[in-house]
């Protein structure tokens, strides 16, 4: 049993102001795995006050001091990589190979990237007669979701710290363990009191108190669209900067010249990674109508081959995060059936042989882009396949979405792929794979307004000052 009932405030592990706890459920077993404290607005006030005090000195530290701390954190993070991965598996059900691999590894990557960016970042620049300064915005409230829990925490905490900001982190209630370990890492590495604080609990209480708090200068939020809208409203009265990283319904276009079977299989199994709980997942697979039959066969074979089960065993897919998430996904599968979409693989209920745990069948539908399952973010292992007639049609379908977070193009002719990417109204596009920690990540349209990762992630936390010097 894990105990995460204390908060990290002002460099110390402290009891909540008003004791109240909630169980944490292991999604693979449906058993209680531990408890967290549910914080209150009083805890938020304490943490914000500590962060405000610490900002006075932390905002004036040198780049070298901040680099030294980031490197000390890196040493601790590396030493606890396995712990972090195991915590992710226990809290949100990712297979252990994914938890200890990409899940924990993304955090290590963002940490290394923050160090590389800080080593060369220009906090000052002379343009003509104007001296331009980039200064830390102040106290930041960082609110994160459960799906890639370390990725989302580290992509905020380290740029905030590197730019001289102080922060109060509110991790997801469903996945509190990895953030708790990160706080232990920050403490052991010698983070000065108040520079980083962490409070667990409910979004509607802690997140809302942070968003409305007059002494918080900025909120960086990753999560769902409705909560992002609520945070923006809550933050409006205090004129805070609000960075939003929201949901997606990203298109994966397979070009006619691509090796269709290989690429459809890659897109299908890619959709099932992390049980489909990835904001930038390619959840709409666009294939040429002329080759639909071949594509359907390849998608079915790939989905049927995805192994599902105990995340501590050698499987490709664990459960989804919670009972309520399981129910939402089942409702969407039912909607797909009701709408007359063609079920290619998977469907309702748990996979055969799994009668406990929030397991979902890897599911593929064929449908048109106006189906509800093609328009709304399902956030589960459900892929929709849509046919296109020509490249203009493919782009039109890709762009016919309220969201604009990710996009994928697979094909041999890179010029054609890049030309399509240019026309797609979306924040990040991967052509034939590829991955870069320095590439800015964020959304168009309802997918948000922020840009995280690499140097762009630093700008989120900086104010810009012009000093104009006359003769
Ligand atoms: P969520 O919006 O329910 O919760 C996210 C966080 O917000 C949690 O910590 C939650 O406690 C908190 N919260 C809830 N209500 C709040 C309120 N009123 N005020 C302040 N905070 C509040 O999202 P989720 O279910 O945890 O995550 C899934 C969503 O996150 C999906 O839509 C997914 O696409 C999105 N997401 C986006 C990105 C991205 O980078 N764009 C990355 C990962 C996940």
Short mmCIF file of C-alpha atoms and ligand atoms in Angstrom, two decimals:
data_model
loop_
_atom_site.label_atom_id
_atom_site.label_comp_id
_atom_site.label_asym_id
_atom_site.label_seq_id
_atom_site.Cartn_x
_atom_site.Cartn_y
_atom_site.Cartn_z
CA UNK A 1 0.00 0.00 0.00
CA UNK A 2 1.34 3.41 -0.93
CA UNK A 3 0.85 6.36 1.36
CA UNK A 4 0.77 9.72 -0.37
CA UNK A 5 -1.16 11.60 2.27
CA UNK A 6 1.34 14.40 2.88
CA UNK A 7 1.94 17.44 0.72
CA UNK A 8 5.25 18.99 -0.23
CA UNK A 9 5.14 22.66 0.79
CA UNK A 10 7.99 25.06 1.52
CA UNK A 11 10.63 22.33 1.37
CA UNK A 12 8.88 20.05 3.88
CA UNK A 13 6.45 17.13 3.89
CA UNK A 14 3.39 18.43 5.71
CA UNK A 15 -0.01 17.19 6.81
CA UNK A 16 -3.02 18.76 5.06
CA UNK A 17 -4.75 21.58 6.93
CA UNK A 18 -7.99 19.55 7.12
CA UNK A 19 -7.43 15.79 6.99
CA UNK A 20 -9.51 14.04 4.33
CA UNK A 21 -8.39 11.08 2.24
CA UNK A 22 -9.47 9.15 -0.84
CA UNK A 23 -8.53 5.68 -2.06
CA UNK A 24 -6.40 5.19 -5.13
CA UNK A 25 -7.51 2.23 -7.26
CA UNK A 26 -5.21 -0.01 -9.28
CA UNK A 27 -7.04 -0.18 -12.64
CA UNK A 28 -5.72 -3.67 -13.44
CA UNK A 29 -7.03 -5.26 -10.24
CA UNK A 30 -9.78 -2.84 -9.14
CA UNK A 31 -8.18 -3.08 -5.68
CA UNK A 32 -7.20 -0.17 -3.45
CA UNK A 33 -3.48 0.46 -3.90
CA UNK A 34 -3.10 3.36 -1.50
CA UNK A 35 -4.51 6.67 -0.38
CA UNK A 36 -4.05 10.34 -1.05
CA UNK A 37 -5.06 13.36 0.94
CA UNK A 38 -7.61 15.64 -0.65
CA UNK A 39 -6.27 19.13 -0.14
CA UNK A 40 -8.26 22.29 0.44
CA UNK A 41 -8.02 25.96 -0.48
CA UNK A 42 -6.13 26.46 2.82
CA UNK A 43 -3.38 24.13 1.61
CA UNK A 44 -3.27 26.05 -1.66
CA UNK A 45 -2.86 29.33 0.24
CA UNK A 46 0.09 27.89 2.18
CA UNK A 47 1.78 26.58 -0.95
CA UNK A 48 1.24 29.78 -2.94
CA UNK A 49 2.62 31.86 -0.06
CA UNK A 50 5.73 29.64 0.07
CA UNK A 51 6.16 29.90 -3.70
CA UNK A 52 5.75 33.69 -3.56
CA UNK A 53 8.42 34.01 -0.85
CA UNK A 54 10.79 31.74 -2.76
CA UNK A 55 10.27 33.69 -6.00
CA UNK A 56 12.10 36.68 -4.54
CA UNK A 57 15.41 34.85 -4.48
CA UNK A 58 14.87 32.08 -7.06
CA UNK A 59 14.00 34.59 -9.81
CA UNK A 60 17.39 36.24 -9.24
CA UNK A 61 19.51 33.08 -9.38
CA UNK A 62 22.10 32.70 -12.11
CA UNK A 63 21.75 30.28 -14.99
CA UNK A 64 24.60 28.29 -13.45
CA UNK A 65 22.76 27.89 -10.14
CA UNK A 66 19.67 26.66 -11.94
CA UNK A 67 21.71 24.31 -14.14
CA UNK A 68 23.42 22.89 -11.05
CA UNK A 69 20.03 22.12 -9.52
CA UNK A 70 18.66 20.58 -12.72
CA UNK A 71 21.73 18.33 -12.93
CA UNK A 72 21.32 17.29 -9.29
CA UNK A 73 17.65 16.47 -10.02
CA UNK A 74 18.77 14.53 -13.09
CA UNK A 75 21.06 12.32 -10.98
CA UNK A 76 18.20 11.54 -8.57
CA UNK A 77 15.70 11.02 -11.38
CA UNK A 78 18.00 8.56 -13.11
CA UNK A 79 18.51 6.66 -9.84
CA UNK A 80 14.74 6.32 -9.39
CA UNK A 81 13.72 5.56 -12.97
CA UNK A 82 12.50 2.07 -12.09
CA UNK A 83 10.47 3.35 -9.09
CA UNK A 84 8.90 5.99 -11.28
CA UNK A 85 7.97 3.48 -13.96
CA UNK A 86 6.48 1.05 -11.44
CA UNK A 87 4.43 3.87 -9.92
CA UNK A 88 3.02 4.78 -13.34
CA UNK A 89 2.04 1.15 -13.96
CA UNK A 90 0.33 0.89 -10.60
CA UNK A 91 -1.52 4.19 -10.83
CA UNK A 92 -2.74 4.20 -14.43
CA UNK A 93 -2.18 0.69 -15.77
CA UNK A 94 0.47 1.13 -18.49
CA UNK A 95 2.38 -2.14 -19.07
CA UNK A 96 5.55 -2.17 -16.98
CA UNK A 97 7.71 -2.09 -20.12
CA UNK A 98 5.96 1.16 -21.10
CA UNK A 99 5.93 2.56 -17.55
CA UNK A 100 9.65 2.00 -17.00
CA UNK A 101 10.40 2.66 -20.66
CA UNK A 102 8.76 5.52 -22.51
CA UNK A 103 6.58 6.82 -19.66
CA UNK A 104 9.43 7.41 -17.19
CA UNK A 105 11.85 7.99 -20.07
CA UNK A 106 9.89 10.95 -21.40
CA UNK A 107 10.45 12.70 -18.08
CA UNK A 108 14.19 12.04 -18.30
CA UNK A 109 14.14 13.38 -21.86
CA UNK A 110 12.37 16.60 -20.87
CA UNK A 111 14.85 17.08 -18.04
CA UNK A 112 17.83 16.67 -20.35
CA UNK A 113 16.17 18.99 -22.86
CA UNK A 114 15.57 21.66 -20.19
CA UNK A 115 19.29 21.50 -19.35
CA UNK A 116 20.30 21.80 -23.03
CA UNK A 117 17.94 24.72 -23.62
CA UNK A 118 19.00 26.54 -20.45
CA UNK A 119 22.67 26.19 -21.41
CA UNK A 120 22.08 28.40 -24.42
CA UNK A 121 18.87 30.32 -23.78
CA UNK A 122 19.06 34.08 -24.45
CA UNK A 123 17.41 35.84 -21.51
CA UNK A 124 18.61 39.19 -22.91
CA UNK A 125 18.93 40.56 -26.37
CA UNK A 126 19.77 43.96 -27.87
CA UNK A 127 17.62 44.99 -30.87
CA UNK A 128 18.54 48.42 -32.14
CA UNK A 129 18.17 50.81 -29.23
CA UNK A 130 16.09 48.38 -27.25
CA UNK A 131 17.32 45.95 -24.64
CA UNK A 132 14.84 43.07 -24.46
CA UNK A 133 14.73 41.06 -21.25
CA UNK A 134 12.95 37.76 -20.71
CA UNK A 135 12.01 37.52 -17.05
CA UNK A 136 10.25 34.79 -15.06
CA UNK A 137 6.51 35.36 -14.87
CA UNK A 138 6.27 34.48 -11.17
CA UNK A 139 4.31 31.83 -9.26
CA UNK A 140 2.90 29.15 -11.56
CA UNK A 141 0.06 26.73 -10.91
CA UNK A 142 0.72 23.49 -12.82
CA UNK A 143 -2.29 21.22 -13.34
CA UNK A 144 -1.77 17.84 -15.02
CA UNK A 145 -3.67 14.75 -16.23
CA UNK A 146 -3.08 11.04 -15.63
CA UNK A 147 -2.42 9.61 -19.08
CA UNK A 148 1.34 10.28 -19.47
CA UNK A 149 1.69 11.49 -15.90
CA UNK A 150 5.44 12.05 -15.81
CA UNK A 151 5.59 13.56 -19.26
CA UNK A 152 3.03 16.19 -18.36
CA UNK A 153 4.55 17.01 -14.98
CA UNK A 154 8.14 17.25 -16.20
CA UNK A 155 7.28 19.30 -19.27
CA UNK A 156 5.99 21.97 -16.89
CA UNK A 157 8.05 21.69 -13.69
CA UNK A 158 11.50 21.83 -15.31
CA UNK A 159 10.95 24.77 -17.71
CA UNK A 160 9.29 26.70 -14.84
CA UNK A 161 12.27 26.03 -12.61
CA UNK A 162 14.80 26.71 -15.37
CA UNK A 163 13.33 30.11 -16.18
CA UNK A 164 13.38 31.25 -12.53
CA UNK A 165 9.70 30.69 -11.72
CA UNK A 166 8.37 28.96 -8.64
CA UNK A 167 5.49 26.53 -8.82
CA UNK A 168 2.66 24.65 -7.15
CA UNK A 169 1.94 21.33 -8.85
CA UNK A 170 -1.52 19.71 -8.72
CA UNK A 171 -1.13 16.17 -10.08
CA UNK A 172 -4.13 14.08 -11.20
CA UNK A 173 -6.18 12.48 -8.45
CA UNK A 174 -6.24 9.16 -10.33
CA UNK A 175 -2.44 9.00 -10.75
CA UNK A 176 -0.73 10.61 -7.75
CA UNK A 177 2.21 8.25 -7.13
CA UNK A 178 4.70 9.22 -9.82
CA UNK A 179 4.31 12.91 -8.95
CA UNK A 180 4.90 12.07 -5.30
CA UNK A 181 8.17 10.37 -6.22
CA UNK A 182 9.13 13.35 -8.35
CA UNK A 183 8.61 15.60 -5.32
CA UNK A 184 10.89 13.28 -3.32
CA UNK A 185 13.48 13.61 -6.09
CA UNK A 186 13.24 17.41 -6.06
CA UNK A 187 13.65 17.42 -2.28
CA UNK A 188 16.64 15.06 -2.27
CA UNK A 189 18.33 17.07 -5.01
CA UNK A 190 18.27 20.15 -2.78
CA UNK A 191 15.56 22.28 -4.40
CA UNK A 192 15.35 25.40 -2.21
CA UNK A 193 12.27 25.66 0.01
CA UNK A 194 9.20 26.97 -1.79
CA UNK A 195 10.63 26.77 -5.31
CA UNK A 196 8.57 23.64 -6.00
CA UNK A 197 5.46 22.66 -4.04
CA UNK A 198 2.95 19.86 -4.54
CA UNK A 199 -0.61 19.37 -3.33
CA UNK A 200 -2.75 16.33 -4.13
CA UNK A 201 -6.51 16.33 -4.42
CA UNK A 202 -9.55 17.18 -6.49
CA UNK A 203 -9.35 19.42 -9.51
CA UNK A 204 -12.56 21.20 -8.62
CA UNK A 205 -11.02 22.20 -5.26
CA UNK A 206 -7.23 22.54 -5.66
CA UNK A 207 -7.16 23.33 -9.36
CA UNK A 208 -9.91 25.86 -9.03
CA UNK A 209 -8.29 27.54 -5.98
CA UNK A 210 -5.03 27.84 -7.93
CA UNK A 211 -6.80 29.24 -11.01
CA UNK A 212 -8.59 31.92 -8.97
CA UNK A 213 -5.71 32.72 -6.63
CA UNK A 214 -4.67 36.41 -6.79
CA UNK A 215 -1.05 35.55 -6.06
CA UNK A 216 -0.66 32.98 -8.85
CA UNK A 217 0.65 34.60 -12.03
CA UNK A 218 0.11 31.81 -14.47
CA UNK A 219 -1.67 28.49 -14.87
CA UNK A 220 -0.27 25.82 -17.14
CA UNK A 221 -2.95 23.21 -17.70
CA UNK A 222 -2.98 19.93 -19.56
CA UNK A 223 -6.25 18.05 -19.66
CA UNK A 224 -9.71 18.03 -21.14
CA UNK A 225 -11.38 20.82 -23.06
CA UNK A 226 -14.25 21.48 -20.60
CA UNK A 227 -11.83 21.84 -17.68
CA UNK A 228 -9.57 24.07 -19.76
CA UNK A 229 -12.52 26.35 -20.46
CA UNK A 230 -13.47 26.42 -16.76
CA UNK A 231 -9.88 27.28 -15.76
CA UNK A 232 -9.79 30.12 -18.29
CA UNK A 233 -12.97 31.55 -16.77
CA UNK A 234 -11.69 31.10 -13.21
CA UNK A 235 -8.41 32.80 -14.11
CA UNK A 236 -9.99 35.73 -15.94
CA UNK A 237 -10.74 37.91 -12.92
CA UNK A 238 -7.08 37.95 -11.90
CA UNK A 239 -5.83 38.42 -15.50
CA UNK A 240 -3.54 35.40 -15.35
CA UNK A 241 -1.74 33.90 -18.27
CA UNK A 242 -3.32 30.51 -18.99
CA UNK A 243 -1.52 27.91 -21.08
CA UNK A 244 -3.88 25.19 -22.33
CA UNK A 245 -2.86 21.78 -23.69
CA UNK A 246 -6.14 20.03 -24.46
CA UNK A 247 -7.53 17.05 -26.33
CA UNK A 248 -7.29 15.86 -29.91
CA UNK A 249 -8.77 13.75 -32.70
CA UNK A 250 -5.73 13.55 -34.92
CA UNK A 251 -5.70 12.24 -38.48
CA UNK A 252 -3.16 9.72 -39.77
CA UNK A 253 -3.05 9.89 -43.57
CA UNK A 254 -1.67 6.87 -45.41
CA UNK A 255 -0.62 7.93 -48.90
CA UNK A 256 -1.23 5.82 -51.96
CA UNK A 257 2.47 5.18 -52.50
CA UNK A 258 3.02 3.85 -48.96
CA UNK A 259 3.49 0.21 -48.08
CA UNK A 260 -0.16 0.03 -47.07
CA UNK A 261 -0.15 -3.13 -44.95
CA UNK A 262 2.91 -2.10 -42.95
CA UNK A 263 1.73 1.45 -42.31
CA UNK A 264 -1.87 0.56 -41.48
CA UNK A 265 -0.55 -2.03 -39.02
CA UNK A 266 1.79 0.54 -37.45
CA UNK A 267 -0.99 3.12 -37.14
CA UNK A 268 -3.38 0.56 -35.64
CA UNK A 269 -0.98 -0.83 -33.06
CA UNK A 270 0.23 2.74 -32.38
CA UNK A 271 -3.34 3.73 -31.53
CA UNK A 272 -3.49 1.00 -28.88
CA UNK A 273 -0.30 2.13 -27.08
CA UNK A 274 -1.15 3.36 -23.56
CA UNK A 275 -4.65 1.92 -24.17
CA UNK A 276 -5.35 4.74 -26.61
CA UNK A 277 -5.05 7.33 -23.83
CA UNK A 278 -2.77 9.70 -25.71
CA UNK A 279 -3.86 13.24 -26.55
CA UNK A 280 -2.03 13.23 -29.89
CA UNK A 281 -3.00 9.66 -30.88
CA UNK A 282 -3.76 9.14 -34.57
CA UNK A 283 -7.35 8.15 -33.82
CA UNK A 284 -8.67 8.80 -37.36
CA UNK A 285 -6.90 6.63 -39.92
CA UNK A 286 -7.35 7.99 -43.46
CA UNK A 287 -6.72 5.51 -46.28
CA UNK A 288 -7.30 5.71 -50.05
CA UNK A 289 -10.80 4.45 -50.91
CA UNK A 290 -9.29 2.53 -53.80
CA UNK A 291 -7.37 0.34 -51.31
CA UNK A 292 -9.86 0.19 -48.45
CA UNK A 293 -10.31 -3.59 -48.55
CA UNK A 294 -6.60 -4.20 -48.15
CA UNK A 295 -6.39 -1.58 -45.40
CA UNK A 296 -9.29 -3.08 -43.43
CA UNK A 297 -7.64 -6.50 -43.49
CA UNK A 298 -4.34 -5.05 -42.25
CA UNK A 299 -6.03 -3.06 -39.46
CA UNK A 300 -8.03 -6.07 -38.32
CA UNK A 301 -4.94 -8.28 -38.21
CA UNK A 302 -3.00 -5.65 -36.26
CA UNK A 303 -5.78 -4.97 -33.73
CA UNK A 304 -6.44 -8.69 -33.22
CA UNK A 305 -2.73 -9.20 -32.52
CA UNK A 306 -2.58 -6.66 -29.66
CA UNK A 307 -2.11 -8.58 -26.42
CA UNK A 308 -4.16 -7.23 -23.51
CA UNK A 309 -3.84 -8.13 -19.84
CA UNK A 310 -2.00 -7.75 -16.56
CA UNK A 311 0.35 -4.79 -17.03
CA UNK A 312 2.96 -6.56 -14.91
CA UNK A 313 3.15 -9.30 -17.54
CA UNK A 314 4.48 -9.12 -21.08
CA UNK A 315 1.51 -7.47 -22.82
CA UNK A 316 1.13 -4.65 -25.32
CA UNK A 317 -1.87 -3.10 -23.59
CA UNK A 318 -3.03 -2.84 -19.98
CA UNK A 319 -6.36 -1.54 -18.71
CA UNK A 320 -7.73 1.97 -19.12
CA UNK A 321 -7.33 4.22 -16.10
CA UNK A 322 -10.67 3.96 -14.29
CA UNK A 323 -14.16 2.54 -14.23
CA UNK A 324 -15.62 5.82 -15.40
CA UNK A 325 -13.19 5.95 -18.34
CA UNK A 326 -14.12 2.33 -19.16
CA UNK A 327 -17.81 3.28 -19.16
CA UNK A 328 -17.22 6.32 -21.40
CA UNK A 329 -15.36 4.15 -23.94
CA UNK A 330 -18.10 1.48 -23.89
CA UNK A 331 -20.69 4.22 -24.53
CA UNK A 332 -18.71 5.40 -27.55
CA UNK A 333 -18.42 1.85 -28.92
CA UNK A 334 -22.19 1.48 -28.50
CA UNK A 335 -22.72 4.83 -30.26
CA UNK A 336 -20.56 3.61 -33.15
CA UNK A 337 -22.70 0.48 -33.47
CA UNK A 338 -25.92 2.51 -33.19
CA UNK A 339 -24.73 4.91 -35.86
CA UNK A 340 -24.14 2.02 -38.25
CA UNK A 341 -20.34 2.18 -38.32
CA UNK A 342 -18.70 -1.06 -39.50
CA UNK A 343 -17.07 -2.94 -36.63
CA UNK A 344 -13.77 -4.25 -37.96
CA UNK A 345 -12.26 -5.54 -34.72
CA UNK A 346 -12.97 -5.56 -30.98
CA UNK A 347 -16.25 -4.16 -29.71
CA UNK A 348 -18.15 -4.02 -26.44
CA UNK A 349 -17.07 -5.61 -23.17
CA UNK A 350 -13.80 -6.92 -21.79
CA UNK A 351 -11.44 -9.08 -23.85
CA UNK A 352 -12.04 -12.81 -23.39
CA UNK A 353 -10.55 -14.23 -20.22
CA UNK A 354 -10.31 -10.91 -18.38
CA UNK A 355 -13.14 -10.58 -15.89
CA UNK A 356 -11.57 -8.05 -13.54
CA UNK A 357 -9.82 -4.77 -14.29
CA UNK A 358 -10.76 -1.97 -16.65
CA UNK A 359 -9.73 -3.77 -19.82
CA UNK A 360 -11.08 -2.76 -23.22
CA UNK A 361 -10.92 -4.67 -26.51
CA UNK A 362 -8.67 -3.00 -29.10
CA UNK A 363 -11.40 -1.74 -31.39
CA UNK A 364 -11.46 -0.58 -35.00
CA UNK A 365 -14.45 0.89 -36.82
CA UNK A 366 -14.98 1.92 -40.42
CA UNK A 367 -17.10 5.05 -40.73
CA UNK A 368 -17.40 8.50 -42.27
CA UNK A 369 -16.00 11.67 -40.71
CA UNK A 370 -19.40 12.88 -39.56
CA UNK A 371 -19.89 9.96 -37.15
CA UNK A 372 -19.75 10.89 -33.46
CA UNK A 373 -16.90 8.40 -32.99
CA UNK A 374 -14.93 10.31 -35.65
CA UNK A 375 -15.62 13.73 -34.16
CA UNK A 376 -15.24 13.34 -30.40
CA UNK A 377 -12.17 12.36 -28.44
CA UNK A 378 -12.83 8.86 -27.07
CA UNK A 379 -9.53 8.57 -25.16
CA UNK A 380 -9.45 4.80 -25.37
CA UNK A 381 -8.22 2.06 -27.74
CA UNK A 382 -10.73 2.84 -30.48
CA UNK A 383 -9.58 3.66 -34.01
CA UNK A 384 -11.83 4.86 -36.82
CA UNK A 385 -10.93 4.25 -40.47
CA UNK A 386 -12.14 6.72 -43.08
CA UNK A 387 -11.68 6.52 -46.84
CA UNK A 388 -10.49 9.41 -49.03
CA UNK A 389 -10.67 9.90 -52.81
CA UNK A 390 -7.66 12.14 -53.46
CA UNK A 391 -5.16 14.27 -51.54
CA UNK A 392 -7.41 17.33 -51.34
CA UNK A 393 -10.13 15.14 -49.91
CA UNK A 394 -7.67 13.70 -47.34
CA UNK A 395 -6.66 17.18 -46.17
CA UNK A 396 -10.29 18.30 -46.03
CA UNK A 397 -11.20 15.33 -43.81
CA UNK A 398 -8.14 15.85 -41.60
CA UNK A 399 -9.06 19.50 -41.09
CA UNK A 400 -12.76 18.83 -40.60
CA UNK A 401 -12.38 18.56 -36.83
CA UNK A 402 -12.83 20.85 -33.84
CA UNK A 403 -9.38 19.74 -32.69
CA UNK A 404 -5.90 20.37 -34.10
CA UNK A 405 -3.28 18.73 -31.92
CA UNK A 406 -1.39 16.05 -33.88
CA UNK A 407 -1.21 14.65 -37.38
CA UNK A 408 0.60 11.87 -39.19
CA UNK A 409 1.49 11.22 -42.82
CA UNK A 410 2.97 7.94 -44.10
CA UNK A 411 4.25 7.73 -47.65
CA UNK A 412 7.32 7.39 -49.81
CA UNK A 413 7.22 10.81 -51.47
CA UNK A 414 8.38 13.18 -48.73
CA UNK A 415 7.58 16.29 -50.79
CA UNK A 416 3.95 15.23 -51.07
CA UNK A 417 3.88 14.38 -47.35
CA UNK A 418 5.32 17.78 -46.40
CA UNK A 419 2.89 19.55 -48.70
CA UNK A 420 0.00 17.81 -46.93
CA UNK A 421 1.51 18.63 -43.53
CA UNK A 422 1.63 22.32 -44.52
CA UNK A 423 -2.09 22.25 -45.25
CA UNK A 424 -3.11 20.51 -42.02
CA UNK A 425 -4.44 22.87 -39.30
CA UNK A 426 -2.72 21.15 -36.43
CA UNK A 427 0.20 21.80 -34.07
CA UNK A 428 2.52 18.83 -34.66
CA UNK A 429 2.82 16.43 -37.58
CA UNK A 430 4.92 13.31 -37.74
CA UNK A 431 5.95 12.09 -41.20
CA UNK A 432 7.04 8.43 -41.29
CA UNK A 433 7.71 8.41 -37.54
CA UNK A 434 10.32 10.76 -36.12
CA UNK A 435 10.59 12.19 -32.64
CA UNK A 436 12.23 15.34 -31.24
CA UNK A 437 12.26 16.59 -27.64
CA UNK A 438 13.07 20.08 -28.95
CA UNK A 439 10.05 20.29 -31.28
CA UNK A 440 7.30 22.57 -29.93
CA UNK A 441 4.17 20.67 -28.91
CA UNK A 442 0.69 22.15 -28.63
CA UNK A 443 -2.60 22.59 -30.38
CA UNK A 444 -4.60 24.64 -32.86
CA UNK A 445 -8.34 25.23 -32.44
CA UNK A 446 -9.94 23.46 -29.45
CA UNK A 447 -6.71 21.58 -28.71
CA UNK A 448 -5.39 24.59 -26.82
CA UNK A 449 -3.13 27.58 -27.09
CA UNK A 450 0.18 26.69 -25.45
CA UNK A 451 3.45 25.35 -26.78
CA UNK A 452 5.49 23.07 -24.55
CA UNK A 453 8.71 21.07 -25.06
CA UNK A 454 12.14 22.53 -25.72
CA UNK A 455 12.82 26.22 -26.11
CA UNK A 456 9.17 27.06 -26.88
CA UNK A 457 8.26 25.58 -23.50
CA UNK A 458 10.50 28.15 -21.80
CA UNK A 459 8.66 31.09 -23.39
CA UNK A 460 5.44 29.98 -21.67
CA UNK A 461 6.98 30.98 -18.33
CA UNK A 462 8.60 34.28 -19.34
CA UNK A 463 7.51 37.89 -19.45
CA UNK A 464 9.11 40.18 -22.03
CA UNK A 465 10.46 43.58 -20.99
CA UNK A 466 11.70 46.31 -23.36
CA UNK A 467 14.22 48.84 -22.12
CA UNK A 468 14.59 51.63 -24.65
CA UNK A 469 17.59 53.83 -24.18
CA UNK A 470 17.56 57.26 -25.87
CA UNK A 471 20.59 59.43 -26.67
P1 LIG B 1 -9.19 16.47 -16.82
O1 LIG B 1 -9.41 17.75 -17.55
O2 LIG B 1 -10.36 15.78 -16.26
O3 LIG B 1 -8.18 16.69 -15.60
C1 LIG B 1 -6.91 17.25 -15.78
C2 LIG B 1 -6.47 17.90 -14.47
O4 LIG B 1 -7.34 18.99 -14.18
C3 LIG B 1 -6.54 16.96 -13.27
O5 LIG B 1 -5.45 17.21 -12.40
C4 LIG B 1 -7.84 17.39 -12.61
O6 LIG B 1 -7.88 17.09 -11.24
C5 LIG B 1 -7.83 18.89 -12.86
N1 LIG B 1 -9.14 19.55 -12.78
C6 LIG B 1 -10.37 19.00 -12.88
N2 LIG B 1 -11.32 19.95 -12.72
C7 LIG B 1 -10.68 21.13 -12.52
C8 LIG B 1 -11.11 22.47 -12.31
N3 LIG B 1 -12.41 22.81 -12.27
N4 LIG B 1 -10.18 23.44 -12.15
C9 LIG B 1 -8.86 23.13 -12.21
N5 LIG B 1 -8.38 21.87 -12.40
C10 LIG B 1 -9.29 20.88 -12.56
O7 LIG B 1 -8.40 15.56 -17.86
P2 LIG B 1 -7.92 14.06 -17.66
O8 LIG B 1 -9.10 13.17 -17.76
O9 LIG B 1 -7.04 13.97 -16.47
O10 LIG B 1 -6.97 13.90 -18.96
C11 LIG B 1 -7.45 13.58 -20.20
C12 LIG B 1 -7.51 14.77 -21.12
O11 LIG B 1 -6.24 15.42 -21.17
C13 LIG B 1 -7.81 14.40 -22.54
O12 LIG B 1 -8.73 15.29 -23.11
C14 LIG B 1 -6.46 14.52 -23.24
O13 LIG B 1 -6.52 14.71 -24.62
C15 LIG B 1 -5.89 15.69 -22.53
N6 LIG B 1 -4.43 15.74 -22.70
C16 LIG B 1 -3.87 16.72 -23.47
C17 LIG B 1 -2.49 16.75 -23.67
C18 LIG B 1 -1.82 17.82 -24.50
O14 LIG B 1 -0.61 17.97 -24.38
N7 LIG B 1 -2.54 18.57 -25.31
C19 LIG B 1 -1.70 15.79 -23.08
C20 LIG B 1 -2.30 14.81 -22.30
C21 LIG B 1 -3.68 14.80 -22.11
#
